[in-house]
Amino acid sequence: MVSLQDVYDDEDAGLDQASRLRTVQAALLPDGRAGTGWSAAHVARAAAGVSGDLAQCATAPDGRSLVVTVGDVMGKGVPAGLLAAHLLGALDALVRETPGVAVEGAEGAVRGRLERASAFATLFHARLRLADGALEFVDAGHGFAAIARTDGSTRRIPSADLPIGLQPRGFPRLPRHDALGPGDVLLVASDGILELPDADFETLTALARRLVDAPALDDTLRAFLDDVPAVVGDDLTVLAVRRDVDPATAAATTDPDGADR
């Protein structure tokens, strides 16, 4: 008789521990799918085989909104990766809740483990309403999100709260609001973006601006990652969401000769 141990034995399957960890972590990453009228893409590079970043982009159970998450657990490698998976799981369990409630609940679930591990995590957690682009989010010590608009303006979203594990008990998170119009882009990265050569916050906002006019988010983010050194000093994650332009709307606001009205 074949036992479950035989079926799930990684060694017999030819998988070493590091390979298995990377396989499992890959299953936790966004799949790149977004709701109708929206595009999403994601790239990442780990500094030590297993990343301490977490990322999610998925349609909420109600089918009316997109849940967008990027976080960064202090440290690198397997210890940070385990804590990142735990935090992402806690957020997944609260996927029906508003960002403020979800972040507060997830923090309560992971705070003890973070404290015992002498760690903390930064987190950007948002819901995008698919129908009109309304954005509600919490930024817990993260500060690496930006919105680029079709009018050429770009704004980085600064953090307004302390990281996960450091917020004093009894102090609620501060939900904030914005909106994405047709063609606008929400870009969220981990702080590994500042570890790139000659990088600063303009690196984040400049990439967001490029994505507004990019034919495909995937191609532009992969090209960005191709320019990143093969060995990085910190985990890097970049997640982009764009509200697609309705072709009928674009045609109605453009003259036949291509000049905007």
PDB file of C-alpha atoms in Angstrom:
ATOM      1  CA  MET A   1       0.000   0.000   0.000  1.00  0.00           C
ATOM      2  CA  VAL A   2       1.275   3.508  -0.886  1.00  0.00           C
ATOM      3  CA  SER A   3       1.324   5.797   2.126  1.00  0.00           C
ATOM      4  CA  LEU A   4       0.762   9.528   2.132  1.00  0.00           C
ATOM      5  CA  GLN A   5       4.372   9.896   3.191  1.00  0.00           C
ATOM      6  CA  ASP A   6       5.454   8.120   0.001  1.00  0.00           C
ATOM      7  CA  VAL A   7       3.240  10.388  -2.116  1.00  0.00           C
ATOM      8  CA  TYR A   8       4.384  13.619  -0.538  1.00  0.00           C
ATOM      9  CA  ASP A   9       8.036  12.845   0.140  1.00  0.00           C
ATOM     10  CA  ASP A  10       9.970  15.730  -1.403  1.00  0.00           C
ATOM     11  CA  GLU A  11      13.262  13.864  -1.410  1.00  0.00           C
ATOM     12  CA  ASP A  12      11.842  10.939  -3.369  1.00  0.00           C
ATOM     13  CA  ALA A  13      10.352  13.450  -5.807  1.00  0.00           C
ATOM     14  CA  GLY A  14      13.818  14.878  -6.390  1.00  0.00           C
ATOM     15  CA  LEU A  15      13.099  18.179  -4.637  1.00  0.00           C
ATOM     16  CA  ASP A  16      15.594  19.649  -2.217  1.00  0.00           C
ATOM     17  CA  GLN A  17      14.356  21.836   0.621  1.00  0.00           C
ATOM     18  CA  ALA A  18      15.203  25.124  -1.081  1.00  0.00           C
ATOM     19  CA  SER A  19      13.446  24.083  -4.302  1.00  0.00           C
ATOM     20  CA  ARG A  20      10.367  22.991  -2.392  1.00  0.00           C
ATOM     21  CA  LEU A  21      10.266  26.265  -0.472  1.00  0.00           C
ATOM     22  CA  ARG A  22      10.482  28.268  -3.695  1.00  0.00           C
ATOM     23  CA  THR A  23       7.714  26.151  -5.244  1.00  0.00           C
ATOM     24  CA  VAL A  24       5.415  26.707  -2.291  1.00  0.00           C
ATOM     25  CA  GLN A  25       6.183  30.419  -2.170  1.00  0.00           C
ATOM     26  CA  ALA A  26       5.470  30.764  -5.890  1.00  0.00           C
ATOM     27  CA  ALA A  27       1.993  29.404  -5.193  1.00  0.00           C
ATOM     28  CA  LEU A  28       1.426  32.361  -2.843  1.00  0.00           C
ATOM     29  CA  LEU A  29       2.172  34.980  -5.506  1.00  0.00           C
ATOM     30  CA  PRO A  30      -0.440  36.874  -7.568  1.00  0.00           C
ATOM     31  CA  ASP A  31      -1.542  35.093 -10.733  1.00  0.00           C
ATOM     32  CA  GLY A  32      -1.783  38.304 -12.764  1.00  0.00           C
ATOM     33  CA  ARG A  33      -5.548  38.087 -13.303  1.00  0.00           C
ATOM     34  CA  ALA A  34      -7.793  41.057 -12.595  1.00  0.00           C
ATOM     35  CA  GLY A  35     -11.458  41.824 -13.121  1.00  0.00           C
ATOM     36  CA  THR A  36     -12.954  42.846 -16.442  1.00  0.00           C
ATOM     37  CA  GLY A  37     -11.711  46.290 -17.418  1.00  0.00           C
ATOM     38  CA  TRP A  38      -8.540  45.984 -15.345  1.00  0.00           C
ATOM     39  CA  SER A  39      -4.961  44.760 -15.891  1.00  0.00           C
ATOM     40  CA  ALA A  40      -2.457  43.558 -13.290  1.00  0.00           C
ATOM     41  CA  ALA A  41       1.138  42.362 -13.332  1.00  0.00           C
ATOM     42  CA  HIS A  42       3.786  41.411 -10.803  1.00  0.00           C
ATOM     43  CA  VAL A  43       7.536  40.737 -10.720  1.00  0.00           C
ATOM     44  CA  ALA A  44       9.826  39.803  -7.851  1.00  0.00           C
ATOM     45  CA  ARG A  45      13.405  38.870  -7.036  1.00  0.00           C
ATOM     46  CA  ALA A  46      14.551  37.380  -3.739  1.00  0.00           C
ATOM     47  CA  ALA A  47      17.798  38.358  -2.052  1.00  0.00           C
ATOM     48  CA  ALA A  48      18.311  34.986  -0.364  1.00  0.00           C
ATOM     49  CA  GLY A  49      16.444  32.297  -2.294  1.00  0.00           C
ATOM     50  CA  VAL A  50      13.205  32.725  -0.333  1.00  0.00           C
ATOM     51  CA  SER A  51      11.626  36.169  -0.169  1.00  0.00           C
ATOM     52  CA  GLY A  52      10.296  37.908   2.908  1.00  0.00           C
ATOM     53  CA  ASP A  53       7.946  39.968   0.731  1.00  0.00           C
ATOM     54  CA  LEU A  54       4.275  39.134   0.308  1.00  0.00           C
ATOM     55  CA  ALA A  55       2.004  40.124  -2.572  1.00  0.00           C
ATOM     56  CA  GLN A  56      -1.583  39.544  -3.588  1.00  0.00           C
ATOM     57  CA  CYS A  57      -3.892  40.756  -6.323  1.00  0.00           C
ATOM     58  CA  ALA A  58      -7.196  38.921  -6.535  1.00  0.00           C
ATOM     59  CA  THR A  59     -10.869  39.556  -7.122  1.00  0.00           C
ATOM     60  CA  ALA A  60     -12.777  39.715  -3.834  1.00  0.00           C
ATOM     61  CA  PRO A  61     -15.440  37.075  -3.122  1.00  0.00           C
ATOM     62  CA  ASP A  62     -18.206  39.571  -3.935  1.00  0.00           C
ATOM     63  CA  GLY A  63     -16.785  39.961  -7.462  1.00  0.00           C
ATOM     64  CA  ARG A  64     -17.046  43.735  -7.168  1.00  0.00           C
ATOM     65  CA  SER A  65     -13.573  44.694  -6.023  1.00  0.00           C
ATOM     66  CA  LEU A  66      -9.915  43.838  -6.391  1.00  0.00           C
ATOM     67  CA  VAL A  67      -7.810  43.147  -3.299  1.00  0.00           C
ATOM     68  CA  VAL A  68      -4.257  44.468  -3.660  1.00  0.00           C
ATOM     69  CA  THR A  69      -1.550  43.725  -1.101  1.00  0.00           C
ATOM     70  CA  VAL A  70       2.208  44.188  -0.896  1.00  0.00           C
ATOM     71  CA  GLY A  71       4.148  43.684   2.317  1.00  0.00           C
ATOM     72  CA  ASP A  72       7.701  43.261   3.525  1.00  0.00           C
ATOM     73  CA  VAL A  73       8.725  41.305   6.608  1.00  0.00           C
ATOM     74  CA  MET A  74      11.919  42.426   8.303  1.00  0.00           C
ATOM     75  CA  GLY A  75      14.874  40.239   7.346  1.00  0.00           C
ATOM     76  CA  LYS A  76      15.546  37.847   4.498  1.00  0.00           C
ATOM     77  CA  GLY A  77      15.413  34.182   3.625  1.00  0.00           C
ATOM     78  CA  VAL A  78      13.332  31.397   5.153  1.00  0.00           C
ATOM     79  CA  PRO A  79      12.521  33.033   8.547  1.00  0.00           C
ATOM     80  CA  ALA A  80      11.116  36.151   6.864  1.00  0.00           C
ATOM     81  CA  GLY A  81       9.369  34.027   4.220  1.00  0.00           C
ATOM     82  CA  LEU A  82       7.569  31.981   6.878  1.00  0.00           C
ATOM     83  CA  LEU A  83       6.317  35.098   8.637  1.00  0.00           C
ATOM     84  CA  ALA A  84       5.271  36.634   5.302  1.00  0.00           C
ATOM     85  CA  ALA A  85       3.205  33.547   4.462  1.00  0.00           C
ATOM     86  CA  HIS A  86       1.578  33.699   7.889  1.00  0.00           C
ATOM     87  CA  LEU A  87       0.627  37.365   7.439  1.00  0.00           C
ATOM     88  CA  LEU A  88      -0.728  36.752   3.942  1.00  0.00           C
ATOM     89  CA  GLY A  89      -2.809  33.842   5.243  1.00  0.00           C
ATOM     90  CA  ALA A  90      -4.264  36.026   7.985  1.00  0.00           C
ATOM     91  CA  LEU A  91      -5.235  38.662   5.402  1.00  0.00           C
ATOM     92  CA  ASP A  92      -6.753  36.003   3.132  1.00  0.00           C
ATOM     93  CA  ALA A  93      -8.961  34.879   6.010  1.00  0.00           C
ATOM     94  CA  LEU A  94     -10.286  38.452   6.248  1.00  0.00           C
ATOM     95  CA  VAL A  95     -10.695  39.047   2.512  1.00  0.00           C
ATOM     96  CA  ARG A  96     -14.360  40.019   2.896  1.00  0.00           C
ATOM     97  CA  GLU A  97     -13.507  42.858   5.287  1.00  0.00           C
ATOM     98  CA  THR A  98     -12.617  46.472   4.567  1.00  0.00           C
ATOM     99  CA  PRO A  99      -8.875  47.245   4.553  1.00  0.00           C
ATOM    100  CA  GLY A 100      -8.968  48.820   8.004  1.00  0.00           C
ATOM    101  CA  VAL A 101     -10.730  45.845   9.580  1.00  0.00           C
ATOM    102  CA  ALA A 102      -8.623  43.321   7.649  1.00  0.00           C
ATOM    103  CA  VAL A 103      -5.290  44.870   8.633  1.00  0.00           C
ATOM    104  CA  GLU A 104      -6.294  45.239  12.267  1.00  0.00           C
ATOM    105  CA  GLY A 105      -7.495  41.631  12.391  1.00  0.00           C
ATOM    106  CA  ALA A 106      -4.416  40.271  10.629  1.00  0.00           C
ATOM    107  CA  GLU A 107      -2.146  42.201  12.940  1.00  0.00           C
ATOM    108  CA  GLY A 108      -3.900  40.689  15.926  1.00  0.00           C
ATOM    109  CA  ALA A 109      -3.362  37.223  14.459  1.00  0.00           C
ATOM    110  CA  VAL A 110       0.362  37.623  13.782  1.00  0.00           C
ATOM    111  CA  ARG A 111       1.492  40.093  16.455  1.00  0.00           C
ATOM    112  CA  GLY A 112       2.523  37.411  18.946  1.00  0.00           C
ATOM    113  CA  ARG A 113       4.636  35.525  16.430  1.00  0.00           C
ATOM    114  CA  LEU A 114       6.265  38.724  15.176  1.00  0.00           C
ATOM    115  CA  GLU A 115       7.116  39.747  18.726  1.00  0.00           C
ATOM    116  CA  ARG A 116       8.602  36.329  19.555  1.00  0.00           C
ATOM    117  CA  ALA A 117      10.642  36.523  16.366  1.00  0.00           C
ATOM    118  CA  SER A 118      11.717  40.133  17.114  1.00  0.00           C
ATOM    119  CA  ALA A 119      10.339  41.120  13.708  1.00  0.00           C
ATOM    120  CA  PHE A 120       7.837  43.476  12.138  1.00  0.00           C
ATOM    121  CA  ALA A 121       6.311  43.938   8.686  1.00  0.00           C
ATOM    122  CA  THR A 122       5.363  46.882   6.521  1.00  0.00           C
ATOM    123  CA  LEU A 123       2.138  46.515   4.563  1.00  0.00           C
ATOM    124  CA  PHE A 124       0.038  48.205   1.879  1.00  0.00           C
ATOM    125  CA  HIS A 125      -3.434  46.629   1.734  1.00  0.00           C
ATOM    126  CA  ALA A 126      -6.200  47.982  -0.504  1.00  0.00           C
ATOM    127  CA  ARG A 127      -9.531  47.327  -2.169  1.00  0.00           C
ATOM    128  CA  LEU A 128     -10.226  48.724  -5.644  1.00  0.00           C
ATOM    129  CA  ARG A 129     -13.890  48.921  -6.651  1.00  0.00           C
ATOM    130  CA  LEU A 130     -14.039  47.534 -10.186  1.00  0.00           C
ATOM    131  CA  ALA A 131     -17.054  49.553 -11.310  1.00  0.00           C
ATOM    132  CA  ASP A 132     -15.638  53.036 -10.714  1.00  0.00           C
ATOM    133  CA  GLY A 133     -12.021  52.739  -9.515  1.00  0.00           C
ATOM    134  CA  ALA A 134     -12.706  53.856  -5.934  1.00  0.00           C
ATOM    135  CA  LEU A 135      -9.683  52.953  -3.801  1.00  0.00           C
ATOM    136  CA  GLU A 136      -9.664  52.316  -0.048  1.00  0.00           C
ATOM    137  CA  PHE A 137      -6.369  51.371   1.568  1.00  0.00           C
ATOM    138  CA  VAL A 138      -4.233  51.149   4.679  1.00  0.00           C
ATOM    139  CA  ASP A 139      -0.500  51.818   4.572  1.00  0.00           C
ATOM    140  CA  ALA A 140       1.190  50.363   7.642  1.00  0.00           C
ATOM    141  CA  GLY A 141       4.708  51.771   7.595  1.00  0.00           C
ATOM    142  CA  HIS A 142       5.160  50.877   3.918  1.00  0.00           C
ATOM    143  CA  GLY A 143       5.330  54.070   1.858  1.00  0.00           C
ATOM    144  CA  PHE A 144       6.175  52.512  -1.509  1.00  0.00           C
ATOM    145  CA  ALA A 145       2.930  52.995  -3.434  1.00  0.00           C
ATOM    146  CA  ALA A 146       2.263  55.521  -6.191  1.00  0.00           C
ATOM    147  CA  ILE A 147      -0.591  56.527  -8.479  1.00  0.00           C
ATOM    148  CA  ALA A 148       0.159  57.704 -12.017  1.00  0.00           C
ATOM    149  CA  ARG A 149      -2.578  59.360 -14.035  1.00  0.00           C
ATOM    150  CA  THR A 150      -3.233  59.877 -17.713  1.00  0.00           C
ATOM    151  CA  ASP A 151      -2.874  63.645 -17.289  1.00  0.00           C
ATOM    152  CA  GLY A 152       0.848  63.091 -16.570  1.00  0.00           C
ATOM    153  CA  SER A 153       0.687  63.617 -12.814  1.00  0.00           C
ATOM    154  CA  THR A 154       2.190  61.075 -10.420  1.00  0.00           C
ATOM    155  CA  ARG A 155       1.908  60.963  -6.644  1.00  0.00           C
ATOM    156  CA  ARG A 156       3.693  58.741  -4.164  1.00  0.00           C
ATOM    157  CA  ILE A 157       1.505  57.640  -1.259  1.00  0.00           C
ATOM    158  CA  PRO A 158       3.326  58.210   2.041  1.00  0.00           C
ATOM    159  CA  SER A 159       2.693  55.956   4.996  1.00  0.00           C
ATOM    160  CA  ALA A 160       0.385  57.132   7.766  1.00  0.00           C
ATOM    161  CA  ASP A 161       0.677  54.252  10.267  1.00  0.00           C
ATOM    162  CA  LEU A 162       3.348  52.205  11.990  1.00  0.00           C
ATOM    163  CA  PRO A 163       4.377  48.772  10.664  1.00  0.00           C
ATOM    164  CA  ILE A 164       2.556  45.571  11.549  1.00  0.00           C
ATOM    165  CA  GLY A 165       3.640  44.520  15.015  1.00  0.00           C
ATOM    166  CA  LEU A 166       4.600  48.039  16.113  1.00  0.00           C
ATOM    167  CA  GLN A 167       1.211  49.807  16.150  1.00  0.00           C
ATOM    168  CA  PRO A 168       0.198  50.368  19.799  1.00  0.00           C
ATOM    169  CA  ARG A 169      -2.728  48.231  20.860  1.00  0.00           C
ATOM    170  CA  GLY A 170      -5.991  50.148  20.891  1.00  0.00           C
ATOM    171  CA  PHE A 171      -4.939  52.564  18.152  1.00  0.00           C
ATOM    172  CA  PRO A 172      -6.951  51.753  15.010  1.00  0.00           C
ATOM    173  CA  ARG A 173      -5.443  51.880  11.550  1.00  0.00           C
ATOM    174  CA  LEU A 174      -6.312  54.855   9.364  1.00  0.00           C
ATOM    175  CA  PRO A 175      -8.203  53.891   6.178  1.00  0.00           C
ATOM    176  CA  ARG A 176      -7.585  56.326   3.331  1.00  0.00           C
ATOM    177  CA  HIS A 177      -9.281  56.880  -0.004  1.00  0.00           C
ATOM    178  CA  ASP A 178      -8.420  57.754  -3.596  1.00  0.00           C
ATOM    179  CA  ALA A 179      -9.621  56.668  -7.047  1.00  0.00           C
ATOM    180  CA  LEU A 180      -8.241  55.419 -10.362  1.00  0.00           C
ATOM    181  CA  GLY A 181      -9.715  56.858 -13.537  1.00  0.00           C
ATOM    182  CA  PRO A 182      -9.536  55.080 -16.916  1.00  0.00           C
ATOM    183  CA  GLY A 183      -5.877  54.567 -17.801  1.00  0.00           C
ATOM    184  CA  ASP A 184      -4.573  55.359 -14.295  1.00  0.00           C
ATOM    185  CA  VAL A 185      -2.068  53.044 -12.598  1.00  0.00           C
ATOM    186  CA  LEU A 186      -1.544  51.963  -8.991  1.00  0.00           C
ATOM    187  CA  LEU A 187       2.032  50.756  -8.447  1.00  0.00           C
ATOM    188  CA  VAL A 188       3.199  49.187  -5.180  1.00  0.00           C
ATOM    189  CA  ALA A 189       6.736  47.990  -4.491  1.00  0.00           C
ATOM    190  CA  SER A 190       8.734  46.734  -1.544  1.00  0.00           C
ATOM    191  CA  ASP A 191      11.603  48.814  -0.172  1.00  0.00           C
ATOM    192  CA  GLY A 192      14.053  46.674  -2.144  1.00  0.00           C
ATOM    193  CA  ILE A 193      13.468  49.118  -4.980  1.00  0.00           C
ATOM    194  CA  LEU A 194      15.672  51.628  -3.121  1.00  0.00           C
ATOM    195  CA  GLU A 195      18.525  49.095  -3.062  1.00  0.00           C
ATOM    196  CA  LEU A 196      18.870  49.238  -6.855  1.00  0.00           C
ATOM    197  CA  PRO A 197      21.786  51.217  -8.331  1.00  0.00           C
ATOM    198  CA  ASP A 198      21.153  54.996  -8.253  1.00  0.00           C
ATOM    199  CA  ALA A 199      17.587  54.410  -7.056  1.00  0.00           C
ATOM    200  CA  ASP A 200      15.429  56.817  -5.101  1.00  0.00           C
ATOM    201  CA  PHE A 201      11.696  57.451  -4.769  1.00  0.00           C
ATOM    202  CA  GLU A 202      11.717  58.873  -8.306  1.00  0.00           C
ATOM    203  CA  THR A 203      12.515  55.322  -9.473  1.00  0.00           C
ATOM    204  CA  LEU A 204       9.087  54.285  -8.179  1.00  0.00           C
ATOM    205  CA  THR A 205       7.144  57.200  -9.634  1.00  0.00           C
ATOM    206  CA  ALA A 206       8.982  57.091 -12.973  1.00  0.00           C
ATOM    207  CA  LEU A 207       8.082  53.413 -13.373  1.00  0.00           C
ATOM    208  CA  ALA A 208       4.448  54.213 -12.552  1.00  0.00           C
ATOM    209  CA  ARG A 209       4.421  56.873 -15.289  1.00  0.00           C
ATOM    210  CA  ARG A 210       5.846  54.402 -17.827  1.00  0.00           C
ATOM    211  CA  LEU A 211       3.079  51.935 -17.047  1.00  0.00           C
ATOM    212  CA  VAL A 212       0.291  54.397 -17.930  1.00  0.00           C
ATOM    213  CA  ASP A 213       1.177  54.205 -21.635  1.00  0.00           C
ATOM    214  CA  ALA A 214       2.662  50.696 -21.674  1.00  0.00           C
ATOM    215  CA  PRO A 215       0.943  48.365 -24.174  1.00  0.00           C
ATOM    216  CA  ALA A 216       1.294  45.528 -21.626  1.00  0.00           C
ATOM    217  CA  LEU A 217       2.075  45.824 -17.921  1.00  0.00           C
ATOM    218  CA  ASP A 218       3.773  42.409 -17.924  1.00  0.00           C
ATOM    219  CA  ASP A 219       6.275  43.348 -20.622  1.00  0.00           C
ATOM    220  CA  THR A 220       7.226  46.643 -18.997  1.00  0.00           C
ATOM    221  CA  LEU A 221       7.703  45.123 -15.550  1.00  0.00           C
ATOM    222  CA  ARG A 222       9.760  42.251 -16.968  1.00  0.00           C
ATOM    223  CA  ALA A 223      11.944  44.773 -18.811  1.00  0.00           C
ATOM    224  CA  PHE A 224      12.380  46.659 -15.531  1.00  0.00           C
ATOM    225  CA  LEU A 225      13.393  43.445 -13.760  1.00  0.00           C
ATOM    226  CA  ASP A 226      15.844  42.594 -16.566  1.00  0.00           C
ATOM    227  CA  ASP A 227      17.765  45.739 -15.624  1.00  0.00           C
ATOM    228  CA  VAL A 228      17.906  44.722 -11.947  1.00  0.00           C
ATOM    229  CA  PRO A 229      21.196  43.082 -10.855  1.00  0.00           C
ATOM    230  CA  ALA A 230      21.049  39.295 -10.639  1.00  0.00           C
ATOM    231  CA  VAL A 231      22.111  39.511  -6.988  1.00  0.00           C
ATOM    232  CA  VAL A 232      20.144  42.054  -4.960  1.00  0.00           C
ATOM    233  CA  GLY A 233      20.783  43.261  -1.441  1.00  0.00           C
ATOM    234  CA  ASP A 234      17.112  43.149  -0.424  1.00  0.00           C
ATOM    235  CA  ASP A 235      13.990  41.358  -1.578  1.00  0.00           C
ATOM    236  CA  LEU A 236      12.261  43.210  -4.402  1.00  0.00           C
ATOM    237  CA  THR A 237       8.569  43.026  -5.285  1.00  0.00           C
ATOM    238  CA  VAL A 238       6.678  45.229  -7.746  1.00  0.00           C
ATOM    239  CA  LEU A 239       2.924  44.970  -8.340  1.00  0.00           C
ATOM    240  CA  ALA A 240       0.977  47.136 -10.800  1.00  0.00           C
ATOM    241  CA  VAL A 241      -2.756  47.508 -11.432  1.00  0.00           C
ATOM    242  CA  ARG A 242      -4.187  49.605 -14.266  1.00  0.00           C
ATOM    243  CA  ARG A 243      -7.765  50.575 -14.995  1.00  0.00           C
ATOM    244  CA  ASP A 244      -8.193  49.901 -18.693  1.00  0.00           C
ATOM    245  CA  VAL A 245      -9.420  52.627 -21.033  1.00  0.00           C
ATOM    246  CA  ASP A 246     -12.776  51.792 -22.586  1.00  0.00           C
ATOM    247  CA  PRO A 247     -12.199  51.893 -26.389  1.00  0.00           C
ATOM    248  CA  ALA A 248     -15.670  53.389 -26.917  1.00  0.00           C
ATOM    249  CA  THR A 249     -14.921  56.174 -24.436  1.00  0.00           C
ATOM    250  CA  ALA A 250     -11.527  56.853 -25.998  1.00  0.00           C
ATOM    251  CA  ALA A 251     -13.067  57.074 -29.472  1.00  0.00           C
ATOM    252  CA  ALA A 252     -15.741  59.474 -28.263  1.00  0.00           C
ATOM    253  CA  THR A 253     -13.177  61.918 -26.858  1.00  0.00           C
ATOM    254  CA  THR A 254     -10.766  61.882 -29.821  1.00  0.00           C
ATOM    255  CA  ASP A 255     -11.153  63.587 -33.217  1.00  0.00           C
ATOM    256  CA  PRO A 256     -10.710  61.494 -36.382  1.00  0.00           C
ATOM    257  CA  ASP A 257      -7.293  63.093 -36.959  1.00  0.00           C
ATOM    258  CA  GLY A 258      -6.159  61.893 -33.526  1.00  0.00           C
ATOM    259  CA  ALA A 259      -6.304  65.245 -31.732  1.00  0.00           C
ATOM    260  CA  ASP A 260      -8.010  65.295 -28.362  1.00  0.00           C
ATOM    261  CA  ARG A 261     -11.121  67.403 -28.137  1.00  0.00           C
TER     262      ARG A 261
END
